[in-house]
mmCIF file of C-alpha atoms in Angstrom:
data_model
loop_
_atom_site.group_PDB
_atom_site.id
_atom_site.type_symbol
_atom_site.label_atom_id
_atom_site.label_comp_id
_atom_site.label_asym_id
_atom_site.label_seq_id
_atom_site.Cartn_x
_atom_site.Cartn_y
_atom_site.Cartn_z
ATOM 1 C CA MET A 28 59.526 -42.375 -33.486
ATOM 2 C CA TYR A 29 61.496 -45.723 -32.559
ATOM 3 C CA GLN A 30 61.303 -46.439 -28.688
ATOM 4 C CA ILE A 31 64.576 -47.692 -26.849
ATOM 5 C CA ASP A 32 63.685 -50.270 -24.116
ATOM 6 C CA LYS A 33 65.987 -49.293 -21.634
ATOM 7 C CA VAL A 34 66.141 -52.710 -19.858
ATOM 8 C CA SER A 35 66.619 -54.632 -23.113
ATOM 9 C CA TRP A 36 69.148 -51.901 -23.926
ATOM 10 C CA GLY A 37 71.215 -52.257 -20.859
ATOM 11 C CA ALA A 38 71.346 -55.926 -21.024
ATOM 12 C CA PHE A 39 72.663 -55.520 -24.389
ATOM 13 C CA VAL A 40 75.501 -53.267 -23.171
ATOM 14 C CA ALA A 41 76.135 -55.599 -20.265
ATOM 15 C CA ARG A 42 76.756 -58.892 -22.332
ATOM 16 C CA LEU A 43 79.248 -56.762 -24.734
ATOM 17 C CA ARG A 44 81.147 -55.692 -21.984
ATOM 18 C CA ARG A 45 80.980 -59.258 -20.629
ATOM 19 C CA GLU A 46 82.430 -60.769 -23.822
ATOM 20 C CA LYS A 47 85.192 -58.098 -23.480
ATOM 21 C CA GLY A 48 85.817 -59.734 -20.018
ATOM 22 C CA TRP A 49 85.498 -56.304 -18.616
ATOM 23 C CA THR A 50 84.116 -55.233 -15.119
ATOM 24 C CA GLN A 51 81.509 -52.047 -14.996
ATOM 25 C CA LYS A 52 84.820 -49.904 -13.456
ATOM 26 C CA GLU A 53 86.908 -50.930 -16.557
ATOM 27 C CA LEU A 54 84.389 -49.730 -18.869
ATOM 28 C CA ALA A 55 84.032 -46.768 -16.852
ATOM 29 C CA GLU A 56 87.469 -45.829 -16.889
ATOM 30 C CA ARG A 57 87.876 -46.258 -20.828
ATOM 31 C CA LEU A 58 85.110 -43.783 -21.220
ATOM 32 C CA TYR A 59 85.766 -41.374 -18.298
ATOM 33 C CA VAL A 60 82.692 -41.523 -16.188
ATOM 34 C CA SER A 61 81.934 -43.383 -13.071
ATOM 35 C CA ASP A 62 81.037 -47.113 -12.778
ATOM 36 C CA LYS A 63 77.534 -46.037 -11.309
ATOM 37 C CA ALA A 64 76.732 -44.440 -14.754
ATOM 38 C CA VAL A 65 77.492 -47.847 -16.564
ATOM 39 C CA SER A 66 75.690 -49.546 -13.631
ATOM 40 C CA LYS A 67 72.428 -47.098 -14.411
ATOM 41 C CA TRP A 68 73.006 -47.995 -18.386
ATOM 42 C CA GLU A 69 72.979 -51.600 -17.663
ATOM 43 C CA THR A 70 70.005 -51.811 -15.504
ATOM 44 C CA GLY A 71 67.920 -49.633 -17.309
ATOM 45 C CA ALA A 72 67.932 -46.561 -14.968
ATOM 46 C CA SER A 73 69.000 -44.215 -17.587
ATOM 47 C CA LEU A 74 70.916 -43.855 -21.295
ATOM 48 C CA PRO A 75 74.040 -42.023 -21.655
ATOM 49 C CA ASP A 76 74.437 -38.765 -23.054
ATOM 50 C CA THR A 77 74.578 -38.491 -27.138
ATOM 51 C CA GLN A 78 78.417 -37.643 -26.811
ATOM 52 C CA LEU A 79 79.310 -40.636 -25.239
ATOM 53 C CA LEU A 80 77.314 -42.871 -28.177
ATOM 54 C CA LEU A 81 80.412 -42.907 -30.563
ATOM 55 C CA PRO A 82 83.139 -43.777 -27.672
ATOM 56 C CA LEU A 83 80.902 -46.226 -26.084
ATOM 57 C CA ALA A 84 80.121 -48.163 -29.267
ATOM 58 C CA GLU A 85 83.943 -48.004 -30.313
ATOM 59 C CA GLN A 86 84.652 -49.537 -26.902
ATOM 60 C CA LEU A 87 81.957 -52.652 -27.163
ATOM 61 C CA GLY A 88 83.000 -52.936 -31.044
ATOM 62 C CA VAL A 89 79.569 -52.340 -32.527
ATOM 63 C CA THR A 90 78.116 -49.381 -34.603
ATOM 64 C CA VAL A 91 76.354 -46.926 -33.366
ATOM 65 C CA THR A 92 73.452 -48.076 -35.126
ATOM 66 C CA GLU A 93 73.882 -51.720 -33.460
ATOM 67 C CA LEU A 94 74.225 -49.916 -30.162
ATOM 68 C CA LEU A 95 70.962 -47.770 -30.734
ATOM 69 C CA LEU A 96 69.167 -50.759 -31.847
ATOM 70 C CA GLY A 97 70.082 -53.071 -28.801
ATOM 71 C CA LYS A 98 71.240 -55.689 -31.022
ATOM 72 C CA ARG A 99 73.818 -57.111 -33.583
ATOM 73 C CA MET A 100 72.878 -56.687 -37.254
ATOM 74 C CA GLU A 101 73.504 -59.657 -39.136
ATOM 75 C CA GLN A 102 73.670 -58.582 -42.286
ATOM 76 C CA PRO A 103 75.835 -55.032 -43.193
ATOM 77 C CA ALA A 104 72.494 -53.803 -45.190
ATOM 78 C CA PRO A 105 72.207 -49.845 -45.195
ATOM 79 C CA LEU A 106 68.832 -49.057 -43.153
ATOM 80 C CA PRO A 107 65.893 -47.221 -44.620
ATOM 81 C CA PRO A 108 66.414 -43.554 -44.653
ATOM 82 C CA ASP A 109 63.239 -43.335 -42.455
ATOM 83 C CA GLN A 110 64.723 -45.703 -39.917
ATOM 84 C CA VAL A 111 67.678 -43.801 -39.816
ATOM 85 C CA GLU A 112 66.276 -40.590 -39.045
ATOM 86 C CA SER A 113 63.972 -42.195 -36.160
ATOM 87 C CA LEU A 114 66.966 -43.226 -34.725
ATOM 88 C CA LEU A 115 69.094 -40.242 -34.561
ATOM 89 C CA GLN A 116 65.711 -38.518 -33.168
ATOM 90 C CA THR A 117 65.356 -40.943 -30.543
ATOM 91 C CA ALA A 118 69.311 -40.608 -29.643
ATOM 92 C CA VAL A 119 68.961 -37.109 -29.162
ATOM 93 C CA ARG A 120 65.331 -37.526 -27.196
ATOM 94 C CA THR A 121 66.406 -40.120 -25.091
ATOM 95 C CA ALA A 122 69.805 -38.730 -24.370
ATOM 96 C CA GLY A 123 68.502 -35.019 -23.525
ATOM 97 C CA ARG A 124 71.511 -33.378 -25.586
ATOM 98 C CA GLU A 125 71.613 -29.663 -24.975
ATOM 99 C CA LYS A 126 71.794 -26.809 -27.330
ATOM 100 C CA LEU A 127 74.971 -25.159 -25.699
ATOM 101 C CA PRO A 128 75.671 -21.577 -25.562
ATOM 102 C CA ARG A 129 78.695 -20.651 -27.651
ATOM 103 C CA ALA A 130 81.618 -18.367 -27.265
ATOM 104 C CA TRP A 131 80.807 -16.419 -30.326
ATOM 105 C CA ARG A 132 77.457 -15.285 -28.375
ATOM 106 C CA GLU A 133 79.722 -13.704 -25.675
ATOM 107 C CA GLY A 134 80.902 -10.047 -25.873
ATOM 108 C CA PRO A 135 83.968 -8.923 -27.814
ATOM 109 C CA ARG A 136 86.264 -8.935 -25.079
ATOM 110 C CA TRP A 137 88.361 -12.133 -25.896
ATOM 111 C CA LYS A 138 87.802 -12.072 -29.533
ATOM 112 C CA TRP A 139 89.410 -8.524 -29.676
ATOM 113 C CA ARG A 140 92.689 -9.891 -27.539
ATOM 114 C CA PHE A 141 92.886 -13.067 -29.970
ATOM 115 C CA ALA A 142 92.852 -10.666 -33.013
ATOM 116 C CA ALA A 143 95.636 -8.585 -31.217
ATOM 117 C CA ALA A 144 97.500 -11.470 -30.411
ATOM 118 C CA LEU A 145 97.474 -13.033 -33.634
ATOM 119 C CA PRO A 146 99.561 -10.517 -35.883
ATOM 120 C CA ILE A 147 101.780 -10.094 -33.014
ATOM 121 C CA GLY A 148 102.321 -14.014 -32.867
ATOM 122 C CA VAL A 149 102.760 -14.407 -36.878
ATOM 123 C CA ALA A 150 105.143 -11.225 -36.997
ATOM 124 C CA GLY A 151 107.042 -12.802 -34.162
ATOM 125 C CA THR A 152 107.412 -15.918 -35.545
ATOM 126 C CA ALA A 153 108.600 -14.757 -38.876
ATOM 127 C CA ALA A 154 111.441 -12.656 -37.203
ATOM 128 C CA ALA A 155 112.627 -15.677 -34.783
ATOM 129 C CA ILE A 156 112.715 -17.916 -38.023
ATOM 130 C CA TRP A 157 114.751 -15.413 -39.937
ATOM 131 C CA LEU A 158 117.335 -14.232 -37.193
ATOM 132 C CA SER A 159 117.553 -18.106 -36.244
ATOM 133 C CA TRP A 160 118.577 -18.756 -39.923
ATOM 134 C CA ARG A 161 121.096 -15.874 -39.803
ATOM 135 C CA ALA A 162 122.461 -17.209 -36.856
ATOM 136 C CA ASP A 163 122.699 -20.996 -37.942
ATOM 137 C CA CYS A 164 120.402 -22.144 -35.065
ATOM 138 C CA LEU A 165 117.142 -23.008 -37.056
ATOM 139 C CA PRO A 166 116.965 -26.643 -36.103
ATOM 140 C CA TYR A 167 116.546 -25.105 -32.544
ATOM 141 C CA VAL A 168 113.685 -22.913 -33.235
ATOM 142 C CA LEU A 169 112.026 -23.456 -36.052
ATOM 143 C CA PRO A 170 109.676 -26.919 -35.223
ATOM 144 C CA GLY A 171 108.393 -25.972 -31.616
ATOM 145 C CA CYS A 172 107.834 -22.307 -32.556
ATOM 146 C CA LEU A 173 105.961 -23.359 -35.510
ATOM 147 C CA THR A 174 103.981 -26.100 -33.568
ATOM 148 C CA LEU A 175 103.186 -23.750 -30.869
ATOM 149 C CA THR A 176 102.330 -20.544 -32.763
ATOM 150 C CA PHE A 177 100.014 -23.222 -34.937
ATOM 151 C CA LEU A 178 98.338 -24.832 -31.434
ATOM 152 C CA CYS A 179 97.851 -21.540 -30.172
ATOM 153 C CA THR A 180 96.441 -20.235 -33.140
ATOM 154 C CA PHE A 181 93.897 -23.135 -33.594
ATOM 155 C CA PHE A 182 92.896 -23.915 -30.047
ATOM 156 C CA GLY A 183 93.007 -19.802 -29.308
ATOM 157 C CA ALA A 184 90.412 -19.475 -32.432
ATOM 158 C CA TYR A 185 88.121 -22.317 -31.117
ATOM 159 C CA SER A 186 88.174 -21.163 -26.930
ATOM 160 C CA CYS A 187 87.681 -17.715 -28.253
ATOM 161 C CA PHE A 188 84.976 -18.091 -30.981
ATOM 162 C CA PHE A 189 83.514 -21.621 -31.141
ATOM 163 C CA ALA A 190 84.138 -23.460 -27.233
ATOM 164 C CA PRO A 191 80.803 -23.901 -25.600
ATOM 165 C CA VAL A 192 80.777 -21.866 -22.250
ATOM 166 C CA ARG A 193 78.402 -24.387 -20.429
ATOM 167 C CA LEU A 194 78.625 -27.843 -20.608
ATOM 168 C CA PRO A 195 76.151 -30.463 -20.705
ATOM 169 C CA ALA A 196 74.246 -31.336 -17.397
ATOM 170 C CA LEU A 197 75.717 -34.845 -17.712
ATOM 171 C CA TYR A 198 79.186 -33.260 -16.275
ATOM 172 C CA ASP A 199 77.255 -32.023 -13.201
ATOM 173 C CA ALA A 200 75.594 -35.437 -12.839
ATOM 174 C CA TYR A 201 78.448 -37.750 -13.271
ATOM 175 C CA PRO A 202 82.641 -37.269 -12.555
ATOM 176 C CA MET A 203 83.931 -36.516 -16.034
ATOM 177 C CA GLU A 204 87.283 -36.146 -16.945
ATOM 178 C CA LEU A 205 87.149 -35.705 -20.510
ATOM 179 C CA PHE A 206 85.755 -32.695 -22.600
ATOM 180 C CA CYS A 207 84.459 -33.774 -25.905
ATOM 181 C CA ASP A 208 83.150 -31.657 -28.510
ATOM 182 C CA GLY A 209 83.118 -32.691 -31.736
ATOM 183 C CA PRO A 210 86.588 -33.565 -32.954
ATOM 184 C CA ILE A 211 87.857 -31.442 -30.081
ATOM 185 C CA ARG A 212 89.021 -34.100 -26.874
ATOM 186 C CA MET A 213 90.412 -32.891 -23.928
ATOM 187 C CA TYR A 214 91.515 -35.546 -21.178
ATOM 188 C CA LEU A 215 92.345 -34.039 -17.842
ATOM 189 C CA THR A 216 93.080 -36.732 -15.376
ATOM 190 C CA GLY A 217 92.152 -36.542 -11.715
ATOM 191 C CA LEU A 218 90.306 -33.319 -12.611
ATOM 192 C CA ARG A 219 86.645 -33.612 -12.749
ATOM 193 C CA LEU A 220 85.044 -30.833 -15.355
ATOM 194 C CA HIS A 221 81.597 -29.483 -14.237
ATOM 195 C CA ASN A 222 79.764 -25.978 -14.466
ATOM 196 C CA GLY A 223 81.425 -24.877 -11.526
ATOM 197 C CA ASN A 224 84.953 -24.958 -12.806
ATOM 198 C CA TRP A 225 84.432 -24.561 -16.578
ATOM 199 C CA PRO A 226 84.227 -21.025 -16.900
ATOM 200 C CA TYR A 227 87.653 -20.650 -15.479
ATOM 201 C CA ILE A 228 89.271 -23.621 -17.200
ATOM 202 C CA LEU A 229 88.003 -21.920 -20.277
ATOM 203 C CA ARG A 230 89.487 -18.810 -19.558
ATOM 204 C CA ALA A 231 92.781 -20.237 -18.447
ATOM 205 C CA ILE A 232 92.657 -21.679 -21.808
ATOM 206 C CA ARG A 233 92.101 -18.208 -23.468
ATOM 207 C CA TRP A 234 94.902 -16.617 -21.292
ATOM 208 C CA TRP A 235 97.272 -19.420 -22.337
ATOM 209 C CA CYS A 236 96.778 -19.289 -26.034
ATOM 210 C CA CYS A 237 96.609 -15.631 -26.720
ATOM 211 C CA GLY A 238 99.641 -15.072 -24.341
ATOM 212 C CA THR A 239 101.800 -17.540 -25.630
ATOM 213 C CA LEU A 240 100.983 -16.579 -29.061
ATOM 214 C CA ALA A 241 101.900 -12.883 -28.414
ATOM 215 C CA LEU A 242 105.017 -13.484 -26.154
ATOM 216 C CA LEU A 243 106.591 -16.829 -27.201
ATOM 217 C CA PRO A 244 107.655 -15.862 -30.787
ATOM 218 C CA VAL A 245 108.876 -12.555 -29.499
ATOM 219 C CA LEU A 246 110.880 -14.074 -26.748
ATOM 220 C CA SER A 247 112.189 -16.514 -29.240
ATOM 221 C CA ALA A 248 113.279 -13.998 -31.711
ATOM 222 C CA ALA A 249 115.019 -12.302 -29.029
ATOM 223 C CA ALA A 250 116.584 -15.538 -27.497
ATOM 224 C CA VAL A 251 118.355 -16.015 -30.930
ATOM 225 C CA CYS A 252 120.093 -12.687 -30.215
ATOM 226 C CA LEU A 253 121.965 -14.167 -27.231
ATOM 227 C CA PRO A 254 125.737 -15.252 -27.756
ATOM 228 C CA GLY A 255 126.818 -18.498 -27.973
ATOM 229 C CA LYS A 256 125.038 -21.694 -26.849
ATOM 230 C CA TRP A 257 122.418 -19.733 -25.071
ATOM 231 C CA ARG A 258 120.523 -18.725 -28.448
ATOM 232 C CA GLU A 259 120.270 -22.600 -28.790
ATOM 233 C CA ALA A 260 119.126 -23.471 -25.530
ATOM 234 C CA VAL A 261 116.760 -20.616 -24.240
ATOM 235 C CA PRO A 262 114.376 -20.867 -27.310
ATOM 236 C CA LEU A 263 113.969 -24.839 -26.367
ATOM 237 C CA VAL A 264 113.541 -23.693 -22.776
ATOM 238 C CA LEU A 265 110.962 -21.188 -23.586
ATOM 239 C CA MET A 266 108.741 -23.830 -25.689
ATOM 240 C CA ALA A 267 109.271 -26.290 -22.954
ATOM 241 C CA LEU A 268 108.039 -23.800 -20.125
ATOM 242 C CA ALA A 269 105.188 -22.673 -22.342
ATOM 243 C CA LEU A 270 103.993 -26.633 -22.512
ATOM 244 C CA ALA A 271 104.053 -26.785 -19.181
ATOM 245 C CA GLY A 272 102.329 -23.370 -18.312
ATOM 246 C CA LEU A 273 99.483 -24.703 -20.096
ATOM 247 C CA PHE A 274 99.021 -27.526 -17.375
ATOM 248 C CA VAL A 275 99.456 -25.120 -14.816
ATOM 249 C CA PHE A 276 96.834 -22.874 -15.958
ATOM 250 C CA LEU A 277 94.233 -25.579 -16.577
ATOM 251 C CA TYR A 278 94.608 -27.626 -13.334
ATOM 252 C CA GLY A 279 95.194 -24.537 -11.521
ATOM 253 C CA ALA A 280 91.949 -23.174 -12.488
ATOM 254 C CA GLY A 281 89.928 -26.493 -12.456
ATOM 255 C CA LEU A 282 91.400 -27.764 -8.745
ATOM 256 C CA ARG A 283 91.045 -23.815 -7.289
ATOM 257 C CA HIS A 284 87.190 -24.028 -8.151
ATOM 258 C CA LYS A 285 86.391 -27.636 -8.330
ATOM 259 C CA ASN A 286 83.817 -27.053 -5.451
ATOM 260 C CA ASP A 287 82.314 -24.252 -6.895
ATOM 261 C CA PRO A 288 78.274 -24.155 -8.100
ATOM 262 C CA PRO A 289 77.512 -23.483 -11.565
ATOM 263 C CA LEU A 290 77.746 -19.844 -12.364
ATOM 264 C CA GLN A 291 74.421 -18.063 -13.368
#
């Protein structure tokens, strides 16, 4: 297996950072980690988590392969399959990536709640669109209602079935404001994520998704039946309140439990 020389690797990262004209703090802010973490990488004291390899490579202007090798590749020739496999195994081993427990292993409570909210949301959205078309106020209802229904469906399914119920140990070791899980990215500026508050943040996301999915289309459909300008204004206000409620839920849960120890 390919062995990473932490000292030379850290020197490579430091050289790339200086080529960009950044300080350790500036690089850390771009990756949503602490400057102490960057300092440890550059001195060879530790290596970043595998979830940070791609963002780090993108920021430094190299490929992940070059980052793992600790040098620029002069020729863009493909690596042999055995070397690629060795690099991937090294990344997983040296960064200590964890196999995180996922929501599908939990009990059925949230799965049933989402399953109940989904048909209500779809029916309510259809009713809101039909009523707004009849009332000639479709442009005020259709874009926001469809967008929020889609977002609630997507993130509701993710949070109730697929989201990790525990964060990697990196989040407990360093201040992290970025949640990264495959293509899912969530930046919560000013809110440190760790295993003490993550269960509550995840629960807040689930409540918002299921509640908004079930209630917003129905309330929008009812608002269309209001007289005059109210039928145009109220659906827009409801959608704005729903989006604001997401941040209230997230930050409220995260800040309230920001000093909690990890749940067992």
